[in-house]
Amino acid sequence: LVGRTTATASCTLRAMPGARIEVRRFTRFTDVPFSVGQLDWQSAMMQQCLLVVDDDERNLLALEVLLEPLGHRVVSARNGKTALRLFDEVEPDLVLCDLVMQGFDGLDVLGMIRAHPHRSHTPVILVTAYSEREMRLRALRAGADEFLEKPIDEAILAARVSTLLRLKQSRDELSVRHAALQRLRREQRELIEFVIHDVRAPLKKLRAGVERLTEEIESDPAALGRLIDGLGSDVHGLTCMLEDMLWISRFEHSSLPVHRKPLRLNEAVRRVLDRHRAHASSREIHLDTTWNELVTVTADERLLDRILENLVDNALRHTPAGGRISVVLQTGEGVEMCVCNDGAPIPPLERERIFDKFVRGATEPPCPGHAGLGLYFCKRAVEALQGDICVCDLPGWSTSFRVWLPTPT
């Protein structure tokens, strides 16, 4: 009993005495995905998918019966054009296609698969009743992986299907590893380029400052002091950038020892803000803090200092002259620290991406000494401290970063 869309086939047979009767029961779908046996949909999706193509209903039925014991998901197509549509929709792991079909035949289907921009390496088995050598060569030259003759031997079919599926799985795994390796190489190249670019600019400033230092050493003591302060700030910024790169390398290789202990967060905030007050004053940016009590967190002192340094530095770069920056501490289940500024808001689509490596804001101009690693470092460091960081909305502020850290138990 075969229906057009779905049917359950069963039969009752009268047999001669001593005869052996085998009854198969299966569910079949034509031109749509279906699950084999009693697998649920979630389990079926985890199985590999086979696309079977033949313009003869009886041949499709026979192939489905032969493939049923393998336990894979089977999709059927009754012509070449339907097969190509399903090839894009269900992304099969293997295609079994009849060579000779009316209109769009097996070689046409094979050619379109081999020309596919993303899945051209999908294994294809061509099935035919022809056994001539020339027909085999024609199919193999067109890119067929295997060639099966009718009537199909069940054991040979199962062996070849299983072998090609294993080969495809291995190829897919290699493709994933190759893509990961290419991504790592690209990131390494980008990091080297960023380092060269971002280290060169502070070094040029230091060189220019040293040249001016020799000129100002006798003429203007006050200018000399400002120049020395500027040189110290440049050295500090360069040192922080290199330290962040070292920390990130250790994060990514899981070789960073984190020493958590109770720390006064208020003191850490004051210490970092004091380091930036001169820079903030030169641009008339007001720095303030808001908290009602002394706050203790469990953190690594070096990591906490670098997290605050990066967040305050990021706020200073995005706050316009005459603007405000505030650090707000709140307690509850853990401690929430918000670093707020009244610069340009971060678009919603960038709020997750902004923590990725080498990412700068869409409106952020190139800034020497900043390789797009500061917020990426903050995310990795906060996670190492078993905390969380995100962009949030606070009343009265256009941009706020919220850091949650655990408190001592």
XYZ file of C-alpha atoms in Angstrom:
409
model
C 0.000 0.000 0.000
C 1.701 3.204 -1.170
C 0.132 6.621 -0.663
C 0.995 9.864 -2.383
C 2.132 11.641 0.760
C 2.303 9.238 3.672
C 1.136 5.723 4.341
C 1.702 2.849 6.704
C 2.230 -0.373 4.830
C 1.206 -3.713 6.325
C -0.195 -6.966 5.015
C -1.647 -10.288 6.071
C -0.631 -13.244 3.931
C -1.839 -16.803 3.723
C 1.129 -19.077 3.230
C 1.580 -22.633 2.209
C 2.544 -24.955 5.100
C 6.259 -24.619 5.824
C 6.629 -21.340 3.906
C 8.561 -18.444 5.468
C 6.855 -15.078 5.448
C 8.680 -11.785 6.100
C 6.497 -8.770 6.764
C 8.032 -5.288 6.685
C 6.301 -2.314 8.223
C 7.519 1.192 7.549
C 6.410 4.791 7.230
C 7.160 6.585 4.002
C 7.060 10.226 2.912
C 7.377 11.340 -0.686
C 9.361 14.515 -1.453
C 9.517 15.517 2.220
C 11.925 14.626 5.079
C 10.910 11.693 7.249
C 12.135 9.696 10.230
C 13.037 6.031 9.906
C 11.697 3.505 12.381
C 10.507 4.771 15.750
C 13.014 7.656 16.075
C 11.562 10.917 17.365
C 12.146 14.123 15.442
C 15.059 15.307 17.616
C 16.857 11.965 17.262
C 16.189 11.907 13.540
C 17.744 15.333 13.130
C 20.919 13.970 14.699
C 21.101 11.221 12.061
C 22.699 11.743 8.694
C 20.433 12.598 5.795
C 20.208 10.700 2.492
C 18.570 12.143 -0.624
C 17.163 9.447 -2.945
C 16.259 10.464 -6.501
C 14.389 8.327 -9.044
C 11.488 8.982 -11.398
C 10.135 5.472 -10.844
C 7.968 5.105 -7.735
C 8.833 1.419 -7.384
C 12.574 2.116 -7.433
C 12.184 4.786 -4.745
C 10.262 2.344 -2.588
C 12.882 -0.357 -3.077
C 15.758 1.992 -2.151
C 13.952 3.178 0.980
C 13.421 -0.418 2.092
C 17.107 -1.191 1.516
C 18.251 1.943 3.367
C 15.869 1.553 6.293
C 18.174 -0.717 8.379
C 20.933 1.932 8.312
C 18.803 4.202 10.499
C 19.384 7.409 8.566
C 16.873 10.053 7.611
C 15.760 9.600 4.005
C 14.355 12.270 1.688
C 12.817 11.197 -1.638
C 12.537 13.114 -4.908
C 10.750 11.883 -8.047
C 12.632 14.072 -10.524
C 15.872 16.001 -10.892
C 14.467 19.485 -10.343
C 12.777 18.446 -7.107
C 16.040 16.843 -6.028
C 17.966 20.096 -6.473
C 15.349 22.011 -4.503
C 15.547 19.485 -1.666
C 19.338 19.515 -1.860
C 19.267 23.171 -0.796
C 16.486 22.719 1.757
C 17.599 19.614 3.689
C 21.381 19.709 2.995
C 21.800 15.930 2.625
C 24.984 14.121 3.608
C 24.748 11.779 0.598
C 22.761 11.572 -2.655
C 21.644 8.380 -4.433
C 20.427 9.330 -7.874
C 19.154 7.320 -10.822
C 21.303 7.987 -13.872
C 18.573 7.818 -16.517
C 15.508 9.964 -15.850
C 13.200 11.878 -18.120
C 14.108 15.528 -18.601
C 16.614 16.418 -15.892
C 18.690 13.220 -15.582
C 21.268 11.994 -13.074
C 24.222 13.644 -14.800
C 22.411 16.977 -14.753
C 21.756 16.618 -11.035
C 25.380 15.607 -10.430
C 26.661 18.587 -12.412
C 24.548 21.024 -10.426
C 25.716 19.522 -7.139
C 29.368 19.724 -8.162
C 28.831 23.375 -9.102
C 27.160 24.222 -5.774
C 28.982 27.074 -4.019
C 28.898 25.500 -0.540
C 28.256 21.734 -0.748
C 29.951 20.647 -3.952
C 31.760 17.826 -2.127
C 28.558 16.017 -1.086
C 29.008 12.319 -1.994
C 26.890 11.159 -4.941
C 26.116 7.544 -5.898
C 24.653 7.074 -9.369
C 22.315 4.123 -9.822
C 21.479 2.582 -13.215
C 20.596 -0.591 -15.032
C 23.325 0.042 -17.594
C 26.611 -1.823 -17.185
C 28.560 -0.518 -20.190
C 32.091 0.689 -19.465
C 31.526 3.950 -21.338
C 28.516 4.780 -19.156
C 30.567 4.184 -15.991
C 33.407 6.382 -17.232
C 30.990 9.132 -18.162
C 29.489 9.128 -14.673
C 32.846 8.980 -12.886
C 34.299 11.772 -15.034
C 31.290 13.912 -14.136
C 32.231 13.582 -10.462
C 30.283 10.576 -9.173
C 31.768 8.989 -6.064
C 30.250 5.543 -6.670
C 28.320 3.666 -9.344
C 25.731 0.998 -8.500
C 24.017 -1.329 -10.936
C 20.466 -2.568 -10.697
C 19.359 -4.844 -9.177
C 21.087 -3.384 -6.139
C 22.795 -5.702 -3.698
C 21.730 -4.696 -0.176
C 25.104 -5.487 1.443
C 27.071 -3.563 -1.204
C 24.716 -0.598 -0.933
C 25.051 -0.486 2.858
C 28.848 -0.765 2.703
C 29.266 1.982 0.121
C 26.812 4.326 1.808
C 28.486 3.856 5.200
C 31.963 4.353 3.726
C 31.027 7.546 1.908
C 29.266 8.944 4.983
C 32.365 8.295 7.106
C 34.537 9.982 4.483
C 32.220 12.988 4.391
C 32.213 13.233 8.165
C 36.024 13.179 8.182
C 36.123 15.808 5.458
C 33.674 17.995 7.379
C 35.775 17.709 10.535
C 38.896 18.658 8.586
C 37.056 21.623 7.081
C 36.054 22.837 10.544
C 39.618 22.475 11.818
C 40.989 24.174 8.742
C 38.581 27.092 9.194
C 39.589 27.373 12.860
C 43.281 27.336 11.910
C 42.699 29.996 9.267
C 40.843 32.114 11.819
C 43.701 31.783 14.313
C 46.252 32.717 11.651
C 44.171 35.724 10.645
C 43.834 36.847 14.261
C 47.567 36.373 14.786
C 48.314 38.466 11.705
C 45.854 41.139 12.821
C 47.377 41.173 16.293
C 50.882 41.668 14.889
C 49.644 44.494 12.667
C 47.809 46.121 15.568
C 50.853 45.815 17.840
C 53.175 47.330 15.249
C 50.769 50.185 14.563
C 49.777 50.860 18.148
C 53.258 50.591 19.644
C 54.784 52.809 16.953
C 52.588 55.814 17.818
C 53.465 55.992 21.560
C 57.133 55.432 20.753
C 57.084 58.368 18.335
C 55.555 60.520 21.061
C 58.204 59.384 23.522
C 60.969 60.174 21.054
C 59.527 63.612 20.363
C 59.169 64.203 24.094
C 62.793 63.291 24.755
C 63.913 65.713 22.028
C 61.831 68.469 23.564
C 63.142 67.520 26.994
C 66.687 68.368 25.952
C 65.459 71.752 24.654
C 63.336 72.674 27.690
C 65.652 71.431 30.429
C 67.103 74.894 31.054
C 64.547 77.308 29.646
C 61.214 76.569 31.413
C 61.102 74.389 34.563
C 57.274 74.404 34.635
C 57.027 73.194 31.026
C 59.649 70.601 31.867
C 57.449 69.185 34.612
C 54.421 68.952 32.322
C 56.546 67.290 29.670
C 57.817 64.697 32.115
C 54.256 64.000 33.280
C 53.205 63.503 29.652
C 56.091 61.134 29.016
C 55.150 59.157 32.118
C 51.537 58.912 30.912
C 52.671 57.655 27.493
C 54.903 55.032 29.092
C 52.061 53.938 31.374
C 49.636 53.602 28.437
C 52.124 51.591 26.396
C 52.872 49.335 29.362
C 49.148 48.741 29.996
C 48.525 47.802 26.362
C 51.372 45.270 26.382
C 50.196 43.872 29.719
C 46.676 43.407 28.322
C 48.083 41.457 25.377
C 50.033 39.221 27.739
C 46.961 38.639 29.922
C 44.813 37.828 26.884
C 47.368 35.304 25.638
C 47.284 33.594 29.026
C 43.468 33.645 29.127
C 43.229 31.987 25.724
C 45.753 29.281 26.626
C 44.245 28.634 30.083
C 47.610 29.292 31.715
C 46.652 32.247 33.899
C 46.760 31.747 37.676
C 43.942 33.730 39.298
C 44.432 34.557 42.982
C 41.056 35.584 44.381
C 40.811 37.255 47.771
C 38.561 39.840 49.509
C 39.274 43.352 48.179
C 37.820 46.804 48.883
C 36.292 47.801 45.561
C 35.926 51.458 46.656
C 39.673 51.780 47.142
C 40.420 50.190 43.773
C 38.023 52.612 42.042
C 39.583 55.662 43.748
C 43.088 54.490 42.843
C 42.269 54.124 39.141
C 40.306 57.389 38.931
C 43.206 59.278 40.556
C 45.514 58.057 37.805
C 43.184 59.573 35.202
C 42.257 62.878 36.872
C 44.995 64.896 35.160
C 43.903 63.677 31.730
C 40.234 64.242 32.565
C 40.949 67.782 33.858
C 42.787 68.708 30.670
C 39.513 68.063 28.794
C 37.266 69.426 31.581
C 35.690 66.002 32.148
C 34.220 65.547 35.613
C 34.950 62.229 37.387
C 32.785 61.177 40.324
C 31.695 58.130 42.300
C 28.429 57.002 43.877
C 28.172 54.485 46.705
C 26.588 54.315 50.156
C 28.983 51.935 51.886
C 32.321 50.230 51.679
C 32.061 47.358 49.220
C 34.084 44.145 49.326
C 34.413 41.763 46.401
C 36.257 38.511 45.781
C 38.747 39.182 43.008
C 42.351 39.068 41.841
C 43.900 42.454 42.650
C 45.868 42.746 39.378
C 42.900 41.712 37.240
C 40.513 44.049 39.065
C 42.891 46.962 38.570
C 43.222 46.254 34.815
C 39.422 45.874 34.404
C 38.847 49.279 36.017
C 41.718 50.826 34.043
C 40.272 49.658 30.742
C 36.696 50.703 31.533
C 37.700 54.186 32.709
C 40.072 54.632 29.776
C 37.290 53.545 27.402
C 34.917 56.056 29.011
C 37.459 58.877 28.664
C 37.972 58.155 24.963
C 34.235 58.333 24.267
C 33.256 61.222 26.544
C 33.232 64.663 24.904
C 35.076 67.619 26.416
C 33.115 68.996 29.370
C 31.328 65.675 29.880
C 30.871 63.435 32.923
C 32.045 59.974 33.987
C 30.741 58.219 37.090
C 31.426 54.898 38.801
C 28.385 53.588 40.689
C 28.567 50.722 43.212
C 25.524 48.798 44.421
C 25.289 45.718 46.622
C 22.823 42.856 46.593
C 23.479 39.293 45.509
C 27.058 40.179 44.741
C 28.246 43.646 43.744
C 27.234 45.651 40.691
C 29.689 48.260 39.435
C 28.517 50.564 36.635
C 30.969 52.784 34.728
C 28.851 55.475 33.055
C 29.569 58.328 30.650
C 27.530 60.821 28.631
C 29.214 60.168 25.287
C 27.544 58.705 22.214
C 25.310 55.674 23.041
C 26.241 52.209 21.815
C 23.798 50.949 19.148
C 21.832 47.854 20.272
C 23.285 45.670 17.490
C 26.835 46.393 18.700
C 26.272 45.648 22.381
C 27.355 41.996 22.195
C 29.855 42.359 19.371
C 31.709 45.162 21.154
C 33.281 42.615 23.520
C 34.859 40.675 20.636
C 38.558 40.837 19.891
C 39.834 43.723 17.717
C 36.380 45.353 17.595
C 35.988 49.096 17.829
C 32.712 50.991 17.865
C 31.250 51.874 14.487
C 31.662 55.611 15.198
C 35.010 55.304 16.999
C 37.957 56.811 15.107
C 41.294 54.934 15.029
C 43.134 55.667 18.257
C 46.872 54.935 18.586
C 47.595 52.681 21.528
C 44.186 51.013 21.428
C 44.039 47.794 19.390
C 40.399 46.993 20.098
C 41.381 44.647 22.926
C 40.294 46.602 26.016
C 36.690 45.427 26.275
C 37.611 41.936 25.071
C 40.140 41.812 27.911
C 37.501 43.031 30.380
C 35.073 40.276 29.374
C 37.692 37.530 29.682
C 38.996 38.928 32.979
C 35.544 39.332 34.553
C 34.638 35.790 33.512
C 37.896 34.549 35.081
C 36.702 36.163 38.314
C 33.370 34.291 37.969
C 31.554 37.524 37.212
C 29.692 39.043 34.282
C 29.895 42.212 32.166
C 27.424 43.817 29.785
C 26.232 47.098 28.309
C 23.209 48.379 30.222
C 20.828 51.352 30.320
C 20.843 53.626 33.364
C 18.660 56.723 33.722
C 20.581 59.918 32.976
C 23.459 58.200 31.148
C 23.850 57.497 27.450
C 26.375 54.674 27.911
C 26.936 52.358 30.879
C 28.937 49.181 31.412
C 27.751 46.956 34.239
C 30.170 44.555 35.962
C 28.850 41.978 38.421
C 31.361 40.431 40.851
C 30.862 37.927 43.678
C 31.231 38.904 47.334
C 33.140 36.905 49.954
C 31.121 33.992 51.363
